[in-house]
Coordinates of C-alpha atoms and ligand atoms in Angstrom, one line a residue:
X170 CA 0.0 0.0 0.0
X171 CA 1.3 3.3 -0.9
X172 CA 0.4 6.2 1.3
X173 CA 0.6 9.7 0.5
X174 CA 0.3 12.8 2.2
X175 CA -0.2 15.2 -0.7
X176 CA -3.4 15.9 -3.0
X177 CA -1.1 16.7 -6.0
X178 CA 1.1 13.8 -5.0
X179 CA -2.0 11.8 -5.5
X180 CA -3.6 13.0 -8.3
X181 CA -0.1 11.8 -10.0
X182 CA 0.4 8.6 -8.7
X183 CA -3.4 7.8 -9.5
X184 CA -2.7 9.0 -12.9
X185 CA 0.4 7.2 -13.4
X186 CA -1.0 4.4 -11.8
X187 CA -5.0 3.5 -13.4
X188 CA -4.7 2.9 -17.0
X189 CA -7.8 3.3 -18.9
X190 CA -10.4 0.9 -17.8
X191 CA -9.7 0.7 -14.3
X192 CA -11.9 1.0 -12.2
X193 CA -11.4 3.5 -8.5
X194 CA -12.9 3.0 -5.2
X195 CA -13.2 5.5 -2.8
X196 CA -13.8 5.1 1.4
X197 CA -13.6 7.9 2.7
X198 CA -12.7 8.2 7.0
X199 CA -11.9 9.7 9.6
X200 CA -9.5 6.9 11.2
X201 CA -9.3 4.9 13.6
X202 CA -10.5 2.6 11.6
X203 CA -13.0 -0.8 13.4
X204 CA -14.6 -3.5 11.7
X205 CA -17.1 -1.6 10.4
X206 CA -14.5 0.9 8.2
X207 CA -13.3 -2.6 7.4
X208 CA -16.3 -3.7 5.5
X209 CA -16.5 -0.9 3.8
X210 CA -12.7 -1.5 2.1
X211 CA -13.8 -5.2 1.7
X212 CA -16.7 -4.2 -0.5
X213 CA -14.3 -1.7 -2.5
X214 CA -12.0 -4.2 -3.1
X215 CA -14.6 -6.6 -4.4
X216 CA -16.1 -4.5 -7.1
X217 CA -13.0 -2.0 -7.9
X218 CA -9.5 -2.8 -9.2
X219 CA -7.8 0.3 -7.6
X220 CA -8.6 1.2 -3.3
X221 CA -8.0 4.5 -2.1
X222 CA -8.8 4.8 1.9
X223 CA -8.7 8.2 2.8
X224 CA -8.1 9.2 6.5
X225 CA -9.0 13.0 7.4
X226 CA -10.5 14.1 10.7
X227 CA -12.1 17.0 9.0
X228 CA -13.0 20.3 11.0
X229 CA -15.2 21.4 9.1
X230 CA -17.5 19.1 10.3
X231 CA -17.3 19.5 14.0
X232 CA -18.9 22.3 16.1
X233 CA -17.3 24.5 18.2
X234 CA -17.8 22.4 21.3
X235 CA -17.3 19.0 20.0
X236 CA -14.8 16.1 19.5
X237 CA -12.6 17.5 17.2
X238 CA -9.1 17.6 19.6
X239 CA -10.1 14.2 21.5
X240 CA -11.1 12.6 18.6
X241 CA -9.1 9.2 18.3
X242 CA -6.2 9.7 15.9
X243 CA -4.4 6.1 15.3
X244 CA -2.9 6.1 12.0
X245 CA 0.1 3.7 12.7
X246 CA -2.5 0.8 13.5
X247 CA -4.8 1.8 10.5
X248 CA -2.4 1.6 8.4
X249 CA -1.9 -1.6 9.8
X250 CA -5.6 -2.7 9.2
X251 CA -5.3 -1.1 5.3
X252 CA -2.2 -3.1 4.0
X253 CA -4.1 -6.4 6.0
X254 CA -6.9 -5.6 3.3
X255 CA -4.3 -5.0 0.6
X256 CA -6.2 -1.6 0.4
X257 CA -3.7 0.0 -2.4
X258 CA -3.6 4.0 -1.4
X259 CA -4.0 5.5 1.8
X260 CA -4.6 9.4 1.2
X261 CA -3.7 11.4 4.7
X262 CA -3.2 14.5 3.8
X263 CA -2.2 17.3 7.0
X264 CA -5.8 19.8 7.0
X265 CA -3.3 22.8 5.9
X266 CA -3.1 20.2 2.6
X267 CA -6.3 19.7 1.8
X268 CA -7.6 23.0 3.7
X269 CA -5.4 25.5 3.2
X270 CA -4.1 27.5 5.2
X271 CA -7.2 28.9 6.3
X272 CA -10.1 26.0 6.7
X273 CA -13.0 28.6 7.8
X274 CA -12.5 30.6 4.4
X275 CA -12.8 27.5 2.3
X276 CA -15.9 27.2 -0.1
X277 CA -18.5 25.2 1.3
X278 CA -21.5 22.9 -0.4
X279 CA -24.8 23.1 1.5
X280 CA -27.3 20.3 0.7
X281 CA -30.3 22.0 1.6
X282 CA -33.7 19.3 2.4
X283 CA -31.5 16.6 3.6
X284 CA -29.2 17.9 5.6
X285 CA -31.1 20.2 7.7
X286 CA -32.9 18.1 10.5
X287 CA -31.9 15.6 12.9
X288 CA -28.0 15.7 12.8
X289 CA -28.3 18.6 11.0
X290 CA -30.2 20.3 13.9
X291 CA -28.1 19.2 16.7
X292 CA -24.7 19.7 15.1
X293 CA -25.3 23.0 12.9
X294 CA -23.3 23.2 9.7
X295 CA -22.1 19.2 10.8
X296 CA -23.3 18.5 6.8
X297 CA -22.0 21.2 5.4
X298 CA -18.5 20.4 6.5
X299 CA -18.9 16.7 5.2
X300 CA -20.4 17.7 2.1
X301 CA -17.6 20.0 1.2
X302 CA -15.0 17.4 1.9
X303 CA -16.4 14.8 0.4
X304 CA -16.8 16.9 -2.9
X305 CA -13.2 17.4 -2.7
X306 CA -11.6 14.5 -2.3
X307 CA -13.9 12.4 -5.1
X308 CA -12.7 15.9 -6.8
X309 CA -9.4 14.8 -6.2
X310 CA -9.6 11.1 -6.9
X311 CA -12.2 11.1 -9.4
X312 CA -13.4 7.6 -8.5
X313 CA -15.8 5.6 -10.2
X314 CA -17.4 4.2 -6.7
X315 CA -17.3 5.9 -3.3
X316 CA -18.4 3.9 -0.1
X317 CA -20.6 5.0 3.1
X318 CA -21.4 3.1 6.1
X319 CA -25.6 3.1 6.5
X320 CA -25.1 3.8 10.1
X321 CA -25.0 7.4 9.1
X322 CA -27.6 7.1 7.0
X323 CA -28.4 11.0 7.0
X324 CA -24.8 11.5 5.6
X325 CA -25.4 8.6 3.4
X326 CA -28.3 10.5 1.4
X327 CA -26.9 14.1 1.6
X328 CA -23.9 12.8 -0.1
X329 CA -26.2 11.3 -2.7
X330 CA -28.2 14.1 -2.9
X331 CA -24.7 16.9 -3.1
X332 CA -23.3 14.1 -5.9
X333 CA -27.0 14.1 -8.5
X334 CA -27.4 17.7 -7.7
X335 CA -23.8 18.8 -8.7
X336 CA -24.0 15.9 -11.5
X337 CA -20.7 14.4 -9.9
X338 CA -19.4 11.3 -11.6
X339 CA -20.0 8.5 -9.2
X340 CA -21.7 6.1 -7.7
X341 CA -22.6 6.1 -4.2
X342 CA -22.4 2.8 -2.4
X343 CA -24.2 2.0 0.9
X344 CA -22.9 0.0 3.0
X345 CA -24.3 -2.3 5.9
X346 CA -23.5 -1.2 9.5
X347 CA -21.8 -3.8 11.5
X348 CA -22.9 -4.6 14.8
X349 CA -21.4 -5.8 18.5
X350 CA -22.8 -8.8 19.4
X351 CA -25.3 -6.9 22.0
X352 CA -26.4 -5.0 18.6
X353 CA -24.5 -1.8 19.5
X354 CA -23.3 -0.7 16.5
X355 CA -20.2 -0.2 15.7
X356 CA -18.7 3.2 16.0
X357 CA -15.5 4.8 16.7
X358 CA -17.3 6.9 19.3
X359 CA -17.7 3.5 21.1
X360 CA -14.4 3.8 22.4
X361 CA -14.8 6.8 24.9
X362 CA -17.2 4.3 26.6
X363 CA -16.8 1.5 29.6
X364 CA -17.8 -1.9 28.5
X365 CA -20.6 -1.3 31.1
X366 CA -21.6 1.4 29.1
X367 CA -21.5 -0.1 25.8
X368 CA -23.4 -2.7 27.3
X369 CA -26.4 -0.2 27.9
X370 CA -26.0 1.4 24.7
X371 CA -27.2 -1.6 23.3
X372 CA -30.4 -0.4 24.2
X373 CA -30.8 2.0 21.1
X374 CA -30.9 -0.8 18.7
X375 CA -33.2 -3.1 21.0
X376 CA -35.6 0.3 20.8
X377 CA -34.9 0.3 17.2
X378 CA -35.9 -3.3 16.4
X379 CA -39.0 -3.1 18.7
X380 CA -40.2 -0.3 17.3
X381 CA -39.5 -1.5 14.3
X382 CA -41.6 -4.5 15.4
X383 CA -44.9 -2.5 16.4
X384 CA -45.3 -0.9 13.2
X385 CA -45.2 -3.9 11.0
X386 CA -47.6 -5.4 13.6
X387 CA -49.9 -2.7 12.3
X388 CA -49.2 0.5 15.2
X389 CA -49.8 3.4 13.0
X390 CA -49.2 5.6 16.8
X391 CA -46.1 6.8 15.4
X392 CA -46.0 9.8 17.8
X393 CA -46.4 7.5 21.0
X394 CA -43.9 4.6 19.8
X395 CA -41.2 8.0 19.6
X396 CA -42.6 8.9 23.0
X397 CA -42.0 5.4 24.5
X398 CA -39.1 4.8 22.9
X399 CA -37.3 7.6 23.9
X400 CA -38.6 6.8 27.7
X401 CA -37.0 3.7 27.5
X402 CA -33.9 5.0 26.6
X403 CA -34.0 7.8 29.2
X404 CA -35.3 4.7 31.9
X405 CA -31.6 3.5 31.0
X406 CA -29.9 6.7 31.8
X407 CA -29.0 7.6 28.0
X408 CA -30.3 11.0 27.2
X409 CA -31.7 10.8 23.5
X410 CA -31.5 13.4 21.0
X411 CA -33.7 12.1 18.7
X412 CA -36.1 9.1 17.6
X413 CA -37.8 9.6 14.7
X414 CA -39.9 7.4 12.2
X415 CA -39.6 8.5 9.0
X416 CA -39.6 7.7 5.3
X417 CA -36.4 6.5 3.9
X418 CA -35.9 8.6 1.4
X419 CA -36.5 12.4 2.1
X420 CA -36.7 12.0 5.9
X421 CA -39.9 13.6 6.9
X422 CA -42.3 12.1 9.3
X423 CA -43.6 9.1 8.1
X424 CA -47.3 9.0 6.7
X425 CA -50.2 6.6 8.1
X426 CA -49.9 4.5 4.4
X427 CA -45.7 4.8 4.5
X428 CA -44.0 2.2 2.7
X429 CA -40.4 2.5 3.2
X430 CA -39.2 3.5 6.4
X431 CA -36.2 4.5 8.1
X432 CA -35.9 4.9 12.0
X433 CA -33.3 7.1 12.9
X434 CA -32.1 7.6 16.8
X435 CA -29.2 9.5 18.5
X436 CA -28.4 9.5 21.9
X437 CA -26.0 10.5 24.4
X438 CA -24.2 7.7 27.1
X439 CA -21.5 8.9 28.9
X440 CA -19.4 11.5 26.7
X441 CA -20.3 10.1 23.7
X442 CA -23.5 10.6 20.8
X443 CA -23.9 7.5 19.0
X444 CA -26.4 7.2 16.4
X445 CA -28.3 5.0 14.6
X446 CA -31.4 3.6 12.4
X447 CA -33.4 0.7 11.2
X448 CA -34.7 0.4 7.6
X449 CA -37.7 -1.2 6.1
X450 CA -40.2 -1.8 3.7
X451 CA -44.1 -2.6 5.0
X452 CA -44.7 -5.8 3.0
X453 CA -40.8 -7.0 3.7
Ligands
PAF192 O1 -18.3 9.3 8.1 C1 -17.2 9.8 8.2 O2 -16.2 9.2 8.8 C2 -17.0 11.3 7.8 O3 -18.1 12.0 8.0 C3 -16.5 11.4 6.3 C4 -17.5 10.8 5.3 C5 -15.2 10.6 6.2 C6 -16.3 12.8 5.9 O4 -15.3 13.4 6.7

């Protein structure tokens, strides 16, 4: 595996490197990198000839009072994880590369619709930060494929949304989320946590499944399965942000006939907000 600190350094070797008719993958992180980034590289390898893993922890997307300086960075072991793939690039440019020297005066996409509830909400201009890095490095890579994890599945559709409306050239792959075996699922954020706590935090997909449950039993009471849910979770001692059944593609509150839904939940345990969501058609 070749890493490479540099975008123009990249854009070369890439050049130098894919010959007509081969084909790019792009996953995109943030490091320290778990099973879950893992899959993702597995399913790039398996339908593109040429990997690049990028790993960025991108300021643009945190707020003022988040993560950002404890945010795990572990690039010695991710590399690690990459060449135990045979991922072939691993892009980690410094922010003043792919930044500049001044991050807050760089141009930024906003995906309006999509990005504005929910995460959106609670972590204002969180999208905007992703969208705008995202653009750049399939900018810089020009990949056929780029691959997401469906546990954010918010940033999932934004970034589908950012890459029809600016008529980008690629495909946007979803990936499945992977899961602890108590369901939690699997997040880097996981790490601040106790094994206690992660233990609990299992409870956001239980609430996920049985809610999930109640509606395909025929519970149209979408307002009071949020409301219990949410009790449940705050019965545990995890504060929720969030637990909202909606439709799966544009996010609003589901209808009383909805077909294809998408429950999406975030919560805080301990110092960390982990998200997640269930998808699925009535009639599945
Ligand atoms: O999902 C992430 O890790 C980040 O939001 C992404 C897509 C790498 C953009 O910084």
């Amino acid at each position: 595996m070749h890493t490479i600190t540099h975008q123009h350094e990249l854009r070369e070797v890439l050049h130098d490197a894919c010959t007509s008719g081969t084909s790019i993958g792009l996953v995109p992180t943030m490091g320290n990198l778990h099973a879950g980034h893992m899959e993702l590289v597995k399913t790039a390898k398996a339908s593109t000839d040429c990997v690049v893993s990028t790993i960025f922890v991108n300021p643009l997307q945190f707020g003022a009072n988040e993560d950002l300086n404890a945010y795990p960075r572990t690039l010695e072991a991710d590399k690690n994880k990459l060449i135990a793939l045979d991922c072939d690039f691993l892009f980690a440019p410094s922010v003043e590369d792919l930044l500049g020297a001044y991050p807050q005066q760089q141009s930024r996409i906003h995906v309006p619709g999509l990005s504005e509830g929910f995460c959106g909400s609670s972590r204002p201009g969180h999208f905007d930060g992703v969208a705008t890095v995202v653009n750049k490095l399939i900018n810089i890579v020009q990949p056929d494929k780029a691959f997401f994890g469906l546990k954010d599945y918010q940033q999932f559709l934004v970034i589908r949304k950012m890459v029809s409306d600016l008529a980008l050239d690629v495909k946007i792959i979803g990936v499945e989320t992977l899961r602890a075996e108590s369901g939690l699922a699997l997040s880097s954020r996981n790490n601040y946590l106790g094994a206690e706590q992660q233990q609990t935090a299992a409870l956001i997909y239980r609430c996920l499944i049985d809610t999930a449950a109640s509606i395909k039993a025929g519970d149209r009471d979408y307002n009071n399965l949020e409301t219990s849910a949410r009790d449940r979770l705050a019965g545990a001692g995890i504060k929720p942000d969030y637990f909202s059944i909606c439709n799966a593609i544009n996010l609003q509150a589901a209808a009383e006939s909805e077909s294809q839904f998408v429950i999406l939940a975030a919560a805080y345990i301990g110092p960390s907000r982990l998200i997640d969501n269930i998808r699925f058609e009535l009639g599945d």
